[in-house]
CSV table of C-alpha atoms in Angstrom, one decimal:
chain,number,residue,atom,x,y,z
A,1,TRP,CA,-18.1,4.8,10.1
A,2,ASN,CA,-16.1,2.4,12.0
A,3,GLN,CA,-13.0,2.1,10.4
A,4,ILE,CA,-9.9,4.3,11.0
A,5,THR,CA,-7.0,4.5,8.7
A,6,ALA,CA,-4.4,7.1,9.6
A,7,GLU,CA,-3.0,9.5,7.3
A,8,ASN,CA,1.3,9.5,7.9
A,9,GLU,CA,2.0,7.9,11.8
A,10,CYS,CA,1.5,4.2,10.6
A,11,LYS,CA,4.5,4.7,7.6
A,12,TRP,CA,7.3,2.9,7.3
A,13,GLY,CA,8.7,6.7,7.6
A,14,SER,CA,6.7,7.6,11.1
A,15,ILE,CA,7.5,4.3,12.5
A,16,GLU,CA,11.7,3.3,11.8
A,17,GLY,CA,13.8,6.8,11.6
A,18,THR,CA,16.3,5.0,12.9
A,19,ARG,CA,16.9,2.0,10.9
A,20,GLY,CA,16.3,-1.4,13.2
A,21,THR,CA,14.5,1.8,15.7
A,22,TYR,CA,10.4,0.8,15.5
A,23,ASN,CA,7.8,3.5,17.1
A,24,PHE,CA,4.9,2.8,17.6
A,25,THR,CA,3.4,4.9,19.4
A,26,GLY,CA,1.5,6.9,16.5
A,27,CYS,CA,0.5,3.5,14.8
A,28,ASP,CA,-1.2,2.3,17.9
A,29,ALA,CA,-3.0,5.3,19.2
A,30,ALA,CA,-5.7,4.7,16.1
A,31,TYR,CA,-4.9,0.8,16.4
A,32,ASN,CA,-5.9,0.7,20.2
A,33,TRP,CA,-9.2,3.8,18.7
A,34,ALA,CA,-9.9,0.6,16.9
A,35,LYS,CA,-10.1,-1.4,19.7
A,36,ASN,CA,-11.4,0.1,22.2
A,37,ASN,CA,-14.7,1.2,20.5
A,38,GLY,CA,-15.0,-2.1,18.4
A,39,GLY,CA,-14.2,-0.7,15.1
A,40,HIS,CA,-12.2,-1.6,12.7
A,41,PHE,CA,-8.3,-0.5,11.8
A,42,LYS,CA,-6.1,-0.3,8.9
A,43,PHE,CA,-2.6,0.3,8.8
A,44,HIS,CA,-1.1,2.2,5.4
A,45,ALA,CA,1.0,1.2,4.2
A,46,LEU,CA,4.0,-1.3,4.2
A,47,VAL,CA,5.3,-0.5,0.2
A,48,TRP,CA,4.9,3.1,-0.4
A,49,GLY,CA,7.7,4.8,-3.1
A,50,SER,CA,7.1,7.8,-0.3
A,51,GLN,CA,7.3,8.7,3.5
A,52,TYR,CA,10.0,5.5,3.2
A,53,PRO,CA,12.8,6.5,6.0
A,54,SER,CA,15.6,8.1,4.8
A,55,TRP,CA,18.3,6.5,5.1
A,56,LEU,CA,17.2,3.7,2.9
A,57,ALA,CA,17.4,5.8,-0.4
A,58,SER,CA,21.3,5.2,0.2
A,59,LEU,CA,21.2,1.5,0.6
A,60,SER,CA,22.2,-1.5,-2.8
A,61,VAL,CA,20.1,-3.1,-3.8
A,62,ALA,CA,21.3,-6.7,-1.7
A,63,ASP,CA,20.3,-4.4,2.1
A,64,THR,CA,17.1,-2.3,0.6
A,65,LYS,CA,15.5,-6.1,0.6
A,66,THR,CA,17.0,-7.2,3.9
A,67,ALA,CA,15.9,-3.9,5.0
A,68,ILE,CA,12.0,-4.5,4.2
A,69,THR,CA,12.0,-7.6,5.0
A,70,ALA,CA,12.8,-6.4,8.6
A,71,TRP,CA,10.6,-3.8,7.6
A,72,PHE,CA,7.5,-6.3,7.3
A,73,ASP,CA,8.9,-8.8,10.0
A,74,ALA,CA,8.4,-5.9,13.4
A,75,VAL,CA,4.9,-4.6,11.5
A,76,VAL,CA,4.0,-8.5,12.1
A,77,LYS,CA,5.7,-8.9,15.7
A,78,HIS,CA,4.1,-5.8,16.5
A,79,TYR,CA,0.9,-6.4,14.9
A,80,PRO,CA,0.3,-10.3,14.3
A,81,ASN,CA,-3.9,-10.2,14.5
A,82,LEU,CA,-3.6,-6.5,11.3
A,83,GLU,CA,-7.7,-7.0,9.3
A,84,MET,CA,-7.4,-5.3,6.9
A,85,ILE,CA,-3.2,-3.7,5.1
A,86,ASP,CA,-1.9,-1.6,1.9
A,87,VAL,CA,0.3,-3.2,1.2
A,88,VAL,CA,1.3,-1.0,-1.5
A,89,ASN,CA,0.6,2.6,-2.4
A,90,GLU,CA,0.4,4.0,-5.0
A,91,ALA,CA,2.5,2.0,-7.9
A,92,ILE,CA,0.8,2.8,-11.1
A,93,ARG,CA,3.5,4.2,-14.2
A,94,THR,CA,2.6,7.7,-15.4
A,95,GLY,CA,5.7,7.4,-17.3
A,96,THR,CA,9.0,6.2,-18.9
A,97,ASN,CA,11.0,5.1,-15.0
A,98,THR,CA,7.8,7.7,-13.4
A,99,TYR,CA,4.8,5.9,-11.1
A,100,HIS,CA,2.2,7.6,-8.9
A,101,SER,CA,5.2,7.8,-6.9
A,102,GLY,CA,8.7,8.4,-6.3
A,103,TYR,CA,9.6,4.7,-6.5
A,104,PRO,CA,12.6,5.1,-8.7
A,105,ASN,CA,14.3,7.2,-6.0
A,106,THR,CA,14.5,4.0,-3.3
A,107,LYS,CA,15.6,-0.1,-5.0
A,108,ILE,CA,12.0,-1.3,-3.3
A,109,ILE,CA,12.1,-1.2,-7.2
A,110,ALA,CA,14.5,-3.8,-7.7
A,111,ALA,CA,15.1,-5.1,-4.2
A,112,LEU,CA,11.0,-6.6,-4.9
A,113,GLY,CA,12.2,-8.5,-8.0
A,114,GLY,CA,12.1,-5.8,-10.8
A,115,ASP,CA,9.2,-4.1,-13.3
A,116,ASN,CA,9.7,-5.3,-16.9
A,117,ASN,CA,6.3,-3.9,-16.8
A,118,ASP,CA,5.0,-5.9,-15.3
A,119,TYR,CA,4.4,-4.9,-11.4
A,120,ALA,CA,6.7,-8.0,-10.2
A,121,PHE,CA,7.7,-5.7,-6.8
A,122,VAL,CA,4.2,-5.4,-6.2
A,123,THR,CA,3.0,-8.5,-6.8
A,124,THR,CA,5.9,-10.2,-4.6
A,125,ALA,CA,5.2,-7.7,-1.4
A,126,PHE,CA,1.5,-8.6,-1.9
A,127,LYS,CA,2.8,-12.2,-1.6
A,128,MET,CA,5.5,-11.6,1.6
A,129,ALA,CA,2.4,-10.2,3.5
A,130,ARG,CA,-0.2,-12.8,3.0
A,131,GLU,CA,3.2,-15.3,4.3
A,132,ARG,CA,2.8,-13.0,8.2
A,133,TRP,CA,-0.7,-12.4,7.9
A,134,PRO,CA,-2.8,-15.0,5.8
A,135,LYS,CA,-6.1,-13.9,7.0
A,136,ALA,CA,-5.7,-10.4,6.4
A,137,ILE,CA,-7.2,-8.1,3.9
A,138,LEU,CA,-4.4,-7.1,1.5
A,139,ILE,CA,-5.4,-3.2,-0.9
A,140,TYR,CA,-3.7,-2.1,-3.1
A,141,ASN,CA,-3.9,1.3,-2.7
A,142,ASP,CA,-3.8,4.4,-5.4
A,143,TYR,CA,-5.3,8.1,-6.3
A,144,ASN,CA,-6.5,9.4,-9.2
A,145,THR,CA,-7.2,6.3,-10.3
A,146,PHE,CA,-11.7,7.4,-11.2
A,147,THR,CA,-10.8,9.6,-13.1
A,148,TRP,CA,-7.3,10.0,-14.2
A,149,GLN,CA,-6.4,6.3,-14.6
A,150,ILE,CA,-8.9,4.7,-14.1
A,151,ASP,CA,-8.1,2.2,-16.4
A,152,GLU,CA,-3.9,2.4,-15.1
A,153,GLY,CA,-5.6,0.8,-12.2
A,154,ILE,CA,-7.5,-1.6,-13.0
A,155,ALA,CA,-4.7,-2.6,-15.1
A,156,LEU,CA,-2.4,-3.2,-12.6
A,157,VAL,CA,-4.6,-4.9,-10.0
A,158,LYS,CA,-5.4,-7.5,-13.3
A,159,GLN,CA,-1.6,-8.1,-13.4
A,160,ILE,CA,-0.9,-8.1,-11.6
A,161,LYS,CA,-3.7,-11.6,-10.0
A,162,ALA,CA,-3.2,-12.9,-12.6
A,163,ALA,CA,1.2,-13.8,-11.4
A,164,GLY,CA,-0.2,-15.2,-8.2
A,165,ALA,CA,-0.8,-11.6,-6.2
A,166,PRO,CA,-3.0,-12.7,-3.1
A,167,VAL,CA,-3.8,-8.9,-3.5
A,168,ASP,CA,-8.1,-9.3,-2.1
A,169,ALA,CA,-8.8,-4.9,-2.4
A,170,TYR,CA,-8.3,-2.1,-4.3
A,171,GLY,CA,-8.1,0.7,-2.8
A,172,GLN,CA,-9.5,4.5,-4.0
A,173,GLN,CA,-8.5,7.8,-2.3
A,174,ALA,CA,-11.1,9.2,-4.2
A,175,HIS,CA,-8.5,12.7,-4.2
A,176,ASP,CA,-10.0,13.5,-8.2
A,177,LEU,CA,-13.5,13.9,-7.1
A,178,THR,CA,-14.3,16.2,-6.0
A,179,ASP,CA,-15.8,18.1,-9.3
A,180,GLN,CA,-18.1,14.4,-10.1
A,181,ASP,CA,-21.8,14.2,-9.8
A,182,SER,CA,-22.8,10.9,-7.9
A,183,ALA,CA,-23.4,9.0,-11.4
A,184,LYS,CA,-20.3,9.8,-12.4
A,185,VAL,CA,-19.0,8.4,-9.9
A,186,ALA,CA,-21.2,5.2,-9.8
A,187,ALA,CA,-20.4,4.5,-13.4
A,188,ALA,CA,-17.1,4.4,-12.6
A,189,LEU,CA,-17.0,2.6,-9.2
A,190,LYS,CA,-19.1,-0.2,-11.2
A,191,LYS,CA,-15.9,0.3,-14.3
A,192,ILE,CA,-13.9,0.0,-11.0
A,193,HIS,CA,-15.2,-3.5,-9.9
A,194,ASP,CA,-16.3,-5.2,-12.3
A,195,GLY,CA,-12.5,-4.7,-14.6
A,196,VAL,CA,-11.0,-5.9,-11.5
A,197,GLY,CA,-13.4,-8.0,-9.7
A,198,LEU,CA,-12.6,-8.6,-6.3
C-alpha cells in the first residue's frame, strides 16, 4: 500500500477557489509524501461534476472551456510528471440528464463537446490530458460500479475507447462492496476487467 490519493485536496474546487489563483498546498502534501517515501501518487481529479469552483457555474459554454483548459494547464505546469491521473470522475448516466455527479449544474459537458449518448465530453477530457501528460496512466473513475452500475460503467469505458479516448485504466471506488463476500467481488472484478480490456 505505497500509493496515495488525496480525497479532496487535489480537486479543482480546492485548488482554484478564486479564478486564476491556484493553491496547491494541500495537494502538494500528498504528492510530496509519495516523492519522499518512495511511493506512488495519483492525482484526483481533473474533471468532476462536483466540487468544482463555485464561480464555474455562472460561466458560459465558451468561458467554461477556457476555464477547463486553464485548469489543465495550471496542473501540468505544477505537476509535469504525474504518474497516474483520474481524468474524469463519476460521469455515468443514471437517467435523463442525470449523472453520478452534478455535471448538468455547470456547462462542463457542453464545453467539452457534449453528450449525445456518446460521452463525448469524457473523450475530449482524456485527449486533453494525453496532450499534457503523454506518459501518465490516464484513469476513468466511478462508484457503485461493482453492484448497481457494473454494465453502465463497462459500456462507458468501451464507448470512450472506441471514440479514441486514450484511457489506460478504470478506477473502482468500491463504496458498494461493504456487503459482498470475496467470491462476488472477484466475479465482478473479472467481469469488469474482461469487459473493458484494460
